[in-house]
């Protein structure tokens, strides 16, 4: 049986791992390869590297650090941030990334999802979605790497997820922005709604603060994986202990 | 012992290369059958779709070369699927080194497709050399939407709403549906076993 995945997310800026609260006030939390190695050793099932400044500044991630991470890791990892073309994606995949995630560029040009799926297969293509409640509906945000450039998208989150999957995304990471960095628990309601429209693997993001949050998002929203950053970076939760506890609570995890 | 890592031009070789390097195994990237000399065994990696991948294999003459060769061959993921006779992905003829056909993997009971993540191995053939020293129930990493239904060539399975071939073997030709290069300690052991095994 398939195990639920625990996925540390490393927000990368200028070659370092950073973490902010609600997309602001980023603080340095360490070296990319050091943290990647540590999380793999602790039992992380997968890693996501988000170049948070890439979309906002109109540049793309540097394959050099992708390659450095790929050399070290014996678990899968996904690279996100500013991938605007098939060539951008190819560079990251050929540097050793297992998946690439598109967010802002897909909002600007949804057909990039189709192109990436046709070229590399859906299994490589992750749709990243930043969402929050606006005027009574969950809606998609753009340019979340830089607060000065954040604009409100008009798409409804659930419509966008369904469209992305239809276009060939093989996985969806739903980042619930209202919860991001505040450690108050995942947005189970929104993730349940997303689960209902998402036929591919779905990863919860935003809000993890205690081990109980992971249990409830797996049990209630039936997500395939749970992504978190600050609780892991700051040592609030140790991944090995989290997975052992989840296993004891009846959640299927990789020991 | 020299492993020939087959470069079809459309597969992601980096992660397999790095895994071989971490395991301390010698390998050589070979982009044409004329470069097979000097290699003791071969790995056929694969990501992407079966149609374009088979087209490039044929263009480079790999189909005839691999059919004629008797050295151990390990296909990984799409590389495993291309060892079979046909694939429903793009409805293409494959290498035919292993009997059977690749079919579309039905969605799991919860409706989720593709099969992506860590799944537990169930060993059918306890003598399978690639699984030597790997504990029953070890988790390995899968990412695929098509599959080989279990049959006589299946040495290990996993469960994704139904049994799925995780490791297959026909004589000197073996394939794993999972990614040993991304499957932690268990995956590294599979690669080391491949380098050390007599078949």
Short mmCIF file of C-alpha atoms in Angstrom, two decimals:
data_model
loop_
_atom_site.label_atom_id
_atom_site.label_comp_id
_atom_site.label_asym_id
_atom_site.label_seq_id
_atom_site.Cartn_x
_atom_site.Cartn_y
_atom_site.Cartn_z
CA UNK A 1 0.00 0.00 0.00
CA UNK A 2 1.09 3.51 -0.78
CA UNK A 3 2.50 5.46 2.14
CA UNK A 4 1.51 9.05 2.97
CA UNK A 5 4.43 11.38 2.34
CA UNK A 6 6.08 13.87 4.69
CA UNK A 7 7.67 16.60 2.60
CA UNK A 8 9.89 19.36 3.98
CA UNK A 9 9.77 22.44 1.78
CA UNK A 10 12.92 24.48 1.47
CA UNK A 11 12.31 28.01 0.30
CA UNK A 12 15.45 29.08 -1.50
CA UNK A 13 16.68 32.59 -2.06
CA UNK A 14 20.13 33.42 -3.38
CA UNK A 15 21.43 29.94 -2.71
CA UNK A 16 20.26 29.78 0.92
CA UNK A 17 17.21 28.26 2.59
CA UNK A 18 14.92 30.94 4.05
CA UNK A 19 11.54 30.98 5.72
CA UNK A 20 9.08 33.80 6.19
CA UNK A 21 5.69 34.19 7.82
CA UNK A 22 2.88 34.76 5.38
CA UNK A 23 5.38 35.31 2.59
CA UNK A 24 7.16 38.20 4.35
CA UNK A 25 10.19 38.80 6.52
CA UNK A 26 12.36 35.95 5.32
CA UNK A 27 15.04 34.71 7.66
CA UNK A 28 18.04 32.56 6.78
CA UNK A 29 17.73 28.98 8.05
CA UNK A 30 20.68 27.27 6.41
CA UNK A 31 22.63 25.83 3.50
CA UNK A 32 20.62 23.98 0.81
CA UNK A 33 22.66 20.80 0.62
CA UNK A 34 23.19 20.58 4.40
CA UNK A 35 19.48 20.80 5.07
CA UNK A 36 18.60 18.42 2.23
CA UNK A 37 21.01 15.83 3.60
CA UNK A 38 19.69 16.26 7.13
CA UNK A 39 16.06 15.81 6.13
CA UNK A 40 16.78 12.75 4.00
CA UNK A 41 18.60 11.19 6.94
CA UNK A 42 15.73 11.97 9.30
CA UNK A 43 13.26 10.15 7.05
CA UNK A 44 11.76 12.79 4.75
CA UNK A 45 9.97 11.08 1.88
CA UNK A 46 10.59 13.83 -0.61
CA UNK A 47 11.83 17.42 -0.71
CA UNK A 48 10.52 20.49 -2.46
CA UNK A 49 12.82 23.40 -3.27
CA UNK A 50 11.02 26.63 -3.96
CA UNK A 51 13.02 29.48 -5.45
CA UNK A 52 10.69 32.04 -3.96
CA UNK A 53 12.17 35.02 -5.73
CA UNK A 54 12.39 33.50 -9.18
CA UNK A 55 8.95 34.33 -10.55
CA UNK A 56 8.80 37.76 -9.03
CA UNK A 57 12.15 38.79 -10.45
CA UNK A 58 11.58 37.14 -13.79
CA UNK A 59 14.52 34.79 -13.53
CA UNK A 60 14.81 31.05 -13.17
CA UNK A 61 16.44 28.67 -10.72
CA UNK A 62 20.09 27.82 -11.14
CA UNK A 63 20.68 24.20 -12.14
CA UNK A 64 24.00 24.22 -10.26
CA UNK A 65 22.39 23.81 -6.87
CA UNK A 66 19.84 21.39 -8.32
CA UNK A 67 22.72 19.19 -9.38
CA UNK A 68 24.45 19.53 -6.02
CA UNK A 69 21.27 18.39 -4.28
CA UNK A 70 20.75 15.50 -6.72
CA UNK A 71 24.24 14.21 -6.00
CA UNK A 72 23.50 14.01 -2.29
CA UNK A 73 19.91 12.83 -2.14
CA UNK A 74 18.62 9.29 -2.45
CA UNK A 75 15.00 10.41 -2.18
CA UNK A 76 12.99 12.28 -4.81
CA UNK A 77 12.85 16.04 -4.99
CA UNK A 78 10.93 18.70 -6.84
CA UNK A 79 12.18 22.07 -7.99
CA UNK A 80 9.87 25.06 -8.25
CA UNK A 81 10.28 28.68 -9.15
CA UNK A 82 10.23 30.57 -12.40
CA UNK A 83 10.12 27.63 -14.79
CA UNK A 84 8.65 29.32 -17.87
CA UNK A 85 9.50 27.02 -20.72
CA UNK A 86 10.16 23.43 -21.70
CA UNK A 87 13.86 24.31 -21.83
CA UNK A 88 13.80 25.67 -18.26
CA UNK A 89 12.19 22.44 -17.12
CA UNK A 90 14.59 20.26 -19.07
CA UNK A 91 17.60 21.95 -17.51
CA UNK A 92 16.32 21.20 -14.00
CA UNK A 93 15.23 17.64 -14.77
CA UNK A 94 18.52 16.85 -16.50
CA UNK A 95 20.40 18.32 -13.54
CA UNK A 96 18.75 15.60 -11.47
CA UNK A 97 15.41 16.96 -10.26
CA UNK A 98 12.65 14.34 -10.30
CA UNK A 99 9.82 16.80 -10.80
CA UNK A 100 9.35 20.42 -11.66
CA UNK A 101 6.58 22.56 -10.26
CA UNK A 102 4.94 25.44 -12.07
CA UNK A 103 2.84 28.09 -10.42
CA UNK A 104 2.93 31.68 -11.70
CA UNK A 105 4.04 30.80 -15.25
CA UNK A 106 1.13 28.39 -15.54
CA UNK A 107 -1.29 31.14 -14.52
CA UNK A 108 0.18 33.43 -17.15
CA UNK A 109 0.24 30.74 -19.81
CA UNK A 110 -1.77 27.62 -18.88
CA UNK A 111 -0.68 25.75 -22.00
CA UNK A 112 2.79 25.34 -20.48
CA UNK A 113 1.27 22.54 -18.40
CA UNK A 114 0.26 20.70 -21.58
CA UNK A 115 3.69 21.28 -23.11
CA UNK A 116 5.56 20.01 -20.07
CA UNK A 117 3.35 16.94 -19.74
CA UNK A 118 3.77 16.09 -23.43
CA UNK A 119 7.54 16.49 -23.30
CA UNK A 120 8.40 14.87 -19.97
CA UNK A 121 5.28 12.98 -18.88
CA UNK A 122 2.72 14.01 -16.29
CA UNK A 123 4.69 12.30 -13.54
CA UNK A 124 7.27 15.12 -13.69
CA UNK A 125 4.80 17.99 -13.73
CA UNK A 126 3.54 19.46 -10.48
CA UNK A 127 1.06 22.32 -10.36
CA UNK A 128 1.72 24.63 -7.44
CA UNK A 129 -1.29 26.65 -6.33
CA UNK A 130 -1.25 29.53 -3.82
CA UNK A 131 -4.75 30.10 -2.55
CA UNK A 132 -6.67 32.11 0.02
CA UNK A 133 -10.20 33.24 0.72
CA UNK A 134 -11.20 36.41 -1.09
CA UNK A 135 -14.78 37.63 -1.25
CA UNK A 136 -16.13 34.36 -0.01
CA UNK A 137 -14.31 32.08 -2.41
CA UNK A 138 -10.93 30.38 -2.57
CA UNK A 139 -8.93 32.17 -5.21
CA UNK A 140 -5.48 31.84 -6.69
CA UNK A 141 -2.69 34.35 -5.98
CA UNK A 142 0.24 35.23 -8.19
CA UNK A 143 3.77 36.51 -7.54
CA UNK A 144 3.88 35.34 -3.97
CA UNK A 145 7.67 35.50 -3.77
CA UNK A 146 7.73 39.26 -3.37
CA UNK A 147 5.02 41.06 -1.34
CA UNK A 148 5.35 44.24 -3.38
CA UNK A 149 4.49 42.38 -6.54
CA UNK A 150 1.74 40.11 -5.24
CA UNK A 151 -1.40 40.44 -7.33
CA UNK A 152 -4.73 38.78 -6.85
CA UNK A 153 -5.61 36.32 -9.57
CA UNK A 154 -9.18 36.03 -10.65
CA UNK A 155 -9.32 32.29 -10.96
CA UNK A 156 -11.17 30.23 -8.45
CA UNK A 157 -8.81 27.75 -6.84
CA UNK A 158 -10.91 24.65 -7.41
CA UNK A 159 -11.52 25.51 -11.08
CA UNK A 160 -7.80 26.05 -11.57
CA UNK A 161 -6.86 22.73 -9.95
CA UNK A 162 -9.33 20.88 -12.17
CA UNK A 163 -8.03 22.67 -15.26
CA UNK A 164 -4.41 21.96 -14.34
CA UNK A 165 -5.07 18.25 -13.88
CA UNK A 166 -7.02 18.19 -17.14
CA UNK A 167 -4.05 19.78 -18.91
CA UNK A 168 -1.72 17.09 -17.66
CA UNK A 169 -0.35 18.02 -14.24
CA UNK A 170 0.56 14.81 -12.41
CA UNK A 171 0.41 16.24 -8.91
CA UNK A 172 -0.99 19.33 -7.18
CA UNK A 173 0.53 21.17 -4.24
CA UNK A 174 -2.11 23.38 -2.65
CA UNK A 175 -0.58 26.06 -0.49
CA UNK A 176 -3.22 27.65 1.71
CA UNK A 177 -1.77 31.12 2.19
CA UNK A 178 -3.94 32.14 5.13
CA UNK A 179 -2.27 29.34 7.08
CA UNK A 180 1.26 29.73 5.77
CA UNK A 181 3.88 29.98 8.48
CA UNK A 182 1.47 30.47 11.37
CA UNK A 183 1.44 26.81 12.50
CA UNK A 184 -2.26 26.75 13.25
CA UNK A 185 -3.03 23.61 11.29
CA UNK A 186 -3.69 22.83 7.64
CA UNK A 187 -6.78 24.25 5.94
CA UNK A 188 -8.63 20.95 6.05
CA UNK A 189 -11.83 22.36 4.61
CA UNK A 190 -10.15 23.79 1.55
CA UNK A 191 -8.04 20.67 1.08
CA UNK A 192 -11.12 18.47 1.28
CA UNK A 193 -12.72 20.56 -1.44
CA UNK A 194 -9.56 20.32 -3.52
CA UNK A 195 -9.41 16.57 -3.00
CA UNK A 196 -12.88 16.26 -4.47
CA UNK A 197 -11.82 17.89 -7.75
CA UNK A 198 -8.25 16.57 -7.94
CA UNK A 199 -7.76 13.09 -9.41
CA UNK A 200 -3.97 13.19 -9.13
CA UNK A 201 -1.90 13.07 -5.95
CA UNK A 202 -2.59 16.13 -3.78
CA UNK A 203 -0.10 17.66 -1.35
CA UNK A 204 -1.21 19.87 1.54
CA UNK A 205 0.84 22.95 2.29
CA UNK A 206 0.59 25.74 4.82
CA UNK A 207 -0.13 25.66 8.54
CA UNK A 208 1.63 22.66 10.06
CA UNK A 209 2.49 23.36 13.69
CA UNK A 210 1.95 20.12 15.62
CA UNK A 211 2.05 16.45 14.78
CA UNK A 212 -1.72 16.26 15.20
CA UNK A 213 -2.08 18.60 12.21
CA UNK A 214 -0.48 16.00 9.97
CA UNK A 215 -2.74 13.27 11.26
CA UNK A 216 -5.89 15.28 10.70
CA UNK A 217 -4.99 16.42 7.20
CA UNK A 218 -4.26 12.83 6.17
CA UNK A 219 -7.40 11.47 7.79
CA UNK A 220 -9.85 14.22 6.90
CA UNK A 221 -8.59 15.61 3.60
CA UNK A 222 -7.12 12.32 2.30
CA UNK A 223 -4.10 14.12 0.91
CA UNK A 224 -1.19 12.05 -0.39
CA UNK A 225 1.44 14.15 1.26
CA UNK A 226 1.87 16.95 3.75
CA UNK A 227 4.41 19.66 3.17
CA UNK A 228 5.87 21.84 5.91
CA UNK A 229 8.79 24.14 6.42
CA UNK A 230 9.20 26.11 9.61
CA UNK A 231 8.33 23.31 12.03
CA UNK A 232 11.09 21.21 10.49
CA UNK A 233 13.65 23.99 10.01
CA UNK A 234 13.27 25.17 13.60
CA UNK A 235 13.25 21.69 15.07
CA UNK A 236 9.72 22.01 16.48
CA UNK A 237 8.95 18.62 14.94
CA UNK A 238 11.53 15.94 14.15
CA UNK A 239 10.56 13.99 11.03
CA UNK A 240 11.52 10.55 12.31
CA UNK A 241 9.51 11.04 15.49
CA UNK A 242 6.58 12.45 13.52
CA UNK A 243 6.46 9.44 11.22
CA UNK A 244 6.77 6.96 14.07
CA UNK A 245 3.90 8.69 15.85
CA UNK A 246 1.75 8.79 12.71
CA UNK A 247 2.39 5.09 12.15
CA UNK A 248 1.21 4.39 15.68
CA UNK A 249 -1.92 6.42 15.00
CA UNK A 250 -2.78 4.21 12.03
CA UNK A 251 -1.50 6.47 9.24
CA UNK A 252 0.46 4.44 6.69
CA UNK A 253 3.96 5.93 6.45
CA UNK A 254 7.32 4.70 5.25
CA UNK A 255 9.20 3.65 8.38
CA UNK B 1 32.95 -4.34 -13.50
CA UNK B 2 31.75 -1.66 -15.86
CA UNK B 3 28.09 -0.66 -16.19
CA UNK B 4 26.98 0.81 -19.50
CA UNK B 5 24.36 3.46 -18.82
CA UNK B 6 22.29 3.75 -21.97
CA UNK B 7 21.63 7.34 -23.01
CA UNK B 8 18.62 7.59 -25.28
CA UNK B 9 18.71 11.36 -25.26
CA UNK B 10 15.32 11.66 -23.63
CA UNK B 11 15.88 10.04 -20.26
CA UNK B 12 17.05 11.79 -17.15
CA UNK B 13 20.43 10.19 -16.53
CA UNK B 14 21.59 12.49 -13.76
CA UNK B 15 19.84 10.83 -10.85
CA UNK B 16 20.93 7.33 -11.93
CA UNK B 17 24.50 8.52 -12.47
CA UNK B 18 24.64 10.11 -9.04
CA UNK B 19 23.20 6.97 -7.44
CA UNK B 20 25.89 4.82 -9.10
CA UNK B 21 28.53 7.27 -7.90
CA UNK B 22 27.18 7.20 -4.34
CA UNK B 23 27.33 3.39 -4.49
CA UNK B 24 30.92 3.52 -5.75
CA UNK B 25 30.04 1.68 -8.98
CA UNK B 26 31.90 2.26 -12.24
CA UNK B 27 29.79 3.23 -15.19
CA UNK B 28 30.09 4.70 -18.62
CA UNK B 29 27.38 6.65 -20.42
CA UNK B 30 26.91 5.10 -23.85
CA UNK B 31 24.88 6.80 -26.51
CA UNK B 32 25.20 4.22 -29.30
CA UNK B 33 25.36 0.42 -29.52
CA UNK B 34 28.83 0.74 -31.04
CA UNK B 35 30.01 1.80 -27.57
CA UNK B 36 28.82 -1.36 -25.80
CA UNK B 37 32.21 -3.04 -25.91
CA UNK B 38 33.98 -3.11 -22.59
CA UNK B 39 30.78 -3.00 -20.57
CA UNK B 40 29.77 -5.95 -18.40
CA UNK B 41 26.15 -5.03 -17.96
CA UNK B 42 23.69 -2.32 -18.92
CA UNK B 43 21.12 -0.05 -17.36
CA UNK B 44 18.28 1.34 -19.45
CA UNK B 45 16.82 4.26 -17.52
CA UNK B 46 13.73 6.11 -18.54
CA UNK B 47 11.44 8.97 -17.87
CA UNK B 48 8.91 10.40 -20.24
CA UNK B 49 6.55 8.63 -22.58
CA UNK B 50 6.98 5.24 -24.27
CA UNK B 51 6.32 6.42 -27.83
CA UNK B 52 9.10 8.99 -28.19
CA UNK B 53 11.48 6.87 -26.09
CA UNK B 54 11.02 3.80 -28.30
CA UNK B 55 11.43 5.91 -31.41
CA UNK B 56 14.80 7.18 -30.20
CA UNK B 57 15.90 3.68 -29.16
CA UNK B 58 15.14 2.39 -32.66
CA UNK B 59 16.77 5.34 -34.40
CA UNK B 60 20.00 4.62 -32.54
CA UNK B 61 19.82 0.88 -33.26
CA UNK B 62 19.34 -0.14 -29.64
CA UNK B 63 16.45 -2.50 -30.31
CA UNK B 64 18.53 -4.85 -32.48
CA UNK B 65 21.63 -4.48 -30.28
CA UNK B 66 19.84 -5.29 -27.03
CA UNK B 67 17.98 -8.22 -28.58
CA UNK B 68 21.28 -9.72 -29.73
CA UNK B 69 23.12 -9.16 -26.44
CA UNK B 70 23.32 -11.59 -23.51
CA UNK B 71 24.90 -9.40 -20.86
CA UNK B 72 22.72 -8.50 -17.84
CA UNK B 73 20.33 -5.65 -18.52
CA UNK B 74 18.32 -3.65 -15.98
CA UNK B 75 15.49 -1.39 -17.10
CA UNK B 76 14.29 1.29 -14.69
CA UNK B 77 10.71 2.61 -14.70
CA UNK B 78 9.95 3.44 -18.36
CA UNK B 79 13.13 1.52 -19.15
CA UNK B 80 11.50 -1.54 -17.60
CA UNK B 81 8.29 -1.01 -19.52
CA UNK B 82 10.17 -0.80 -22.83
CA UNK B 83 11.58 -4.30 -22.21
CA UNK B 84 8.11 -5.75 -22.79
CA UNK B 85 6.50 -6.52 -26.15
CA UNK B 86 4.07 -3.65 -26.32
CA UNK B 87 2.92 -0.63 -24.36
CA UNK B 88 -0.56 0.85 -24.25
CA UNK B 89 1.10 4.22 -23.69
CA UNK B 90 1.02 5.53 -27.25
CA UNK B 91 0.18 1.98 -28.38
CA UNK B 92 3.76 1.21 -29.44
CA UNK B 93 5.82 -1.90 -30.05
CA UNK B 94 8.62 -2.20 -27.51
CA UNK B 95 11.81 -4.24 -27.30
CA UNK B 96 10.17 -7.61 -26.73
CA UNK B 97 12.86 -8.90 -24.38
CA UNK B 98 10.25 -9.82 -21.79
CA UNK B 99 6.91 -11.41 -22.76
CA UNK B 100 3.77 -9.43 -22.02
CA UNK B 101 2.34 -5.97 -22.50
CA UNK B 102 2.26 -2.74 -20.53
CA UNK B 103 -1.24 -1.53 -19.76
CA UNK B 104 -2.72 1.66 -18.41
CA UNK B 105 -2.80 1.51 -14.63
CA UNK B 106 -6.37 1.98 -13.44
CA UNK B 107 -6.87 4.62 -10.76
CA UNK B 108 -6.68 3.30 -7.20
CA UNK B 109 -9.81 2.78 -5.13
CA UNK B 110 -9.77 6.42 -4.09
CA UNK B 111 -9.67 7.50 -7.74
CA UNK B 112 -6.09 8.81 -7.64
CA UNK B 113 -3.80 8.43 -10.69
CA UNK B 114 -0.87 8.20 -11.37
CA UNK B 115 0.82 5.95 -8.80
CA UNK B 116 3.27 8.29 -7.10
CA UNK B 117 5.08 7.74 -3.84
CA UNK B 118 6.63 5.14 -1.54
CA UNK B 119 5.07 1.71 -1.66
CA UNK B 120 5.92 -1.56 0.08
CA UNK B 121 7.54 -4.40 -1.86
CA UNK B 122 6.08 -7.86 -1.71
CA UNK B 123 8.57 -10.46 -2.87
CA UNK B 124 7.25 -13.32 -5.01
CA UNK B 125 10.60 -14.86 -5.91
CA UNK B 126 12.81 -15.20 -2.82
CA UNK B 127 15.76 -16.12 -5.04
CA UNK B 128 15.65 -12.92 -7.07
CA UNK B 129 19.25 -11.66 -6.85
CA UNK B 130 18.30 -7.97 -7.12
CA UNK B 131 16.35 -8.28 -3.87
CA UNK B 132 19.11 -9.98 -1.87
CA UNK B 133 19.37 -8.47 1.60
CA UNK B 134 16.27 -6.31 1.21
CA UNK B 135 13.77 -6.71 4.01
CA UNK B 136 10.25 -7.80 3.17
CA UNK B 137 7.94 -4.82 3.08
CA UNK B 138 10.69 -2.32 2.32
CA UNK B 139 9.37 0.86 0.75
CA UNK B 140 10.63 2.03 -2.62
CA UNK B 141 9.68 5.03 -4.75
CA UNK B 142 7.26 4.70 -7.66
CA UNK B 143 6.11 7.25 -10.24
CA UNK B 144 4.14 5.78 -13.12
CA UNK B 145 0.77 5.73 -14.83
CA UNK B 146 1.18 2.53 -16.84
CA UNK B 147 2.10 -0.87 -15.46
CA UNK B 148 2.95 -4.50 -16.05
CA UNK B 149 0.17 -6.72 -14.67
CA UNK B 150 1.80 -9.44 -12.58
CA UNK B 151 2.67 -12.56 -14.53
CA UNK B 152 5.26 -15.34 -14.67
CA UNK B 153 8.10 -12.80 -15.01
CA UNK B 154 7.10 -10.87 -11.87
CA UNK B 155 9.57 -11.28 -9.00
CA UNK B 156 8.05 -8.64 -6.69
CA UNK B 157 4.87 -6.62 -6.57
CA UNK B 158 3.37 -3.69 -4.75
CA UNK B 159 -0.28 -2.93 -4.20
CA UNK B 160 -1.98 0.04 -5.80
CA UNK B 161 -5.63 -0.88 -5.79
CA UNK B 162 -4.41 -4.09 -7.42
CA UNK B 163 -1.10 -5.94 -7.59
CA UNK B 164 1.46 -4.12 -9.74
CA UNK B 165 4.72 -5.63 -11.00
CA UNK B 166 7.51 -3.90 -9.08
CA UNK B 167 10.36 -6.10 -10.33
CA UNK B 168 10.41 -8.43 -13.32
CA UNK B 169 12.95 -10.84 -14.71
CA UNK B 170 13.33 -12.98 -17.82
CA UNK B 171 16.76 -14.60 -17.79
CA UNK B 172 19.47 -11.95 -18.02
CA UNK B 173 16.92 -9.16 -18.48
CA UNK B 174 15.42 -7.52 -15.39
CA UNK B 175 13.44 -4.40 -14.76
CA UNK B 176 12.18 -2.43 -11.82
CA UNK B 177 9.14 -0.22 -12.00
CA UNK B 178 10.34 1.78 -9.00
CA UNK B 179 13.30 4.15 -9.03
CA UNK B 180 16.19 2.52 -7.17
CA UNK B 181 18.16 5.75 -7.56
CA UNK B 182 15.55 7.54 -5.44
CA UNK B 183 14.57 4.74 -3.07
CA UNK B 184 16.90 5.34 -0.16
CA UNK B 185 18.87 2.45 1.30
CA UNK B 186 16.72 -0.26 -0.32
CA UNK B 187 17.18 1.26 -3.76
CA UNK B 188 20.93 1.55 -3.34
CA UNK B 189 20.98 -2.13 -2.42
CA UNK B 190 19.14 -3.05 -5.64
CA UNK B 191 21.79 -1.24 -7.69
CA UNK B 192 24.62 -2.85 -5.75
CA UNK B 193 22.96 -6.24 -6.21
CA UNK B 194 22.71 -5.62 -9.94
CA UNK B 195 26.41 -4.83 -10.11
CA UNK B 196 27.31 -7.94 -8.10
CA UNK B 197 24.83 -10.52 -9.38
CA UNK B 198 25.74 -13.34 -11.75
CA UNK B 199 22.74 -12.67 -13.99
#
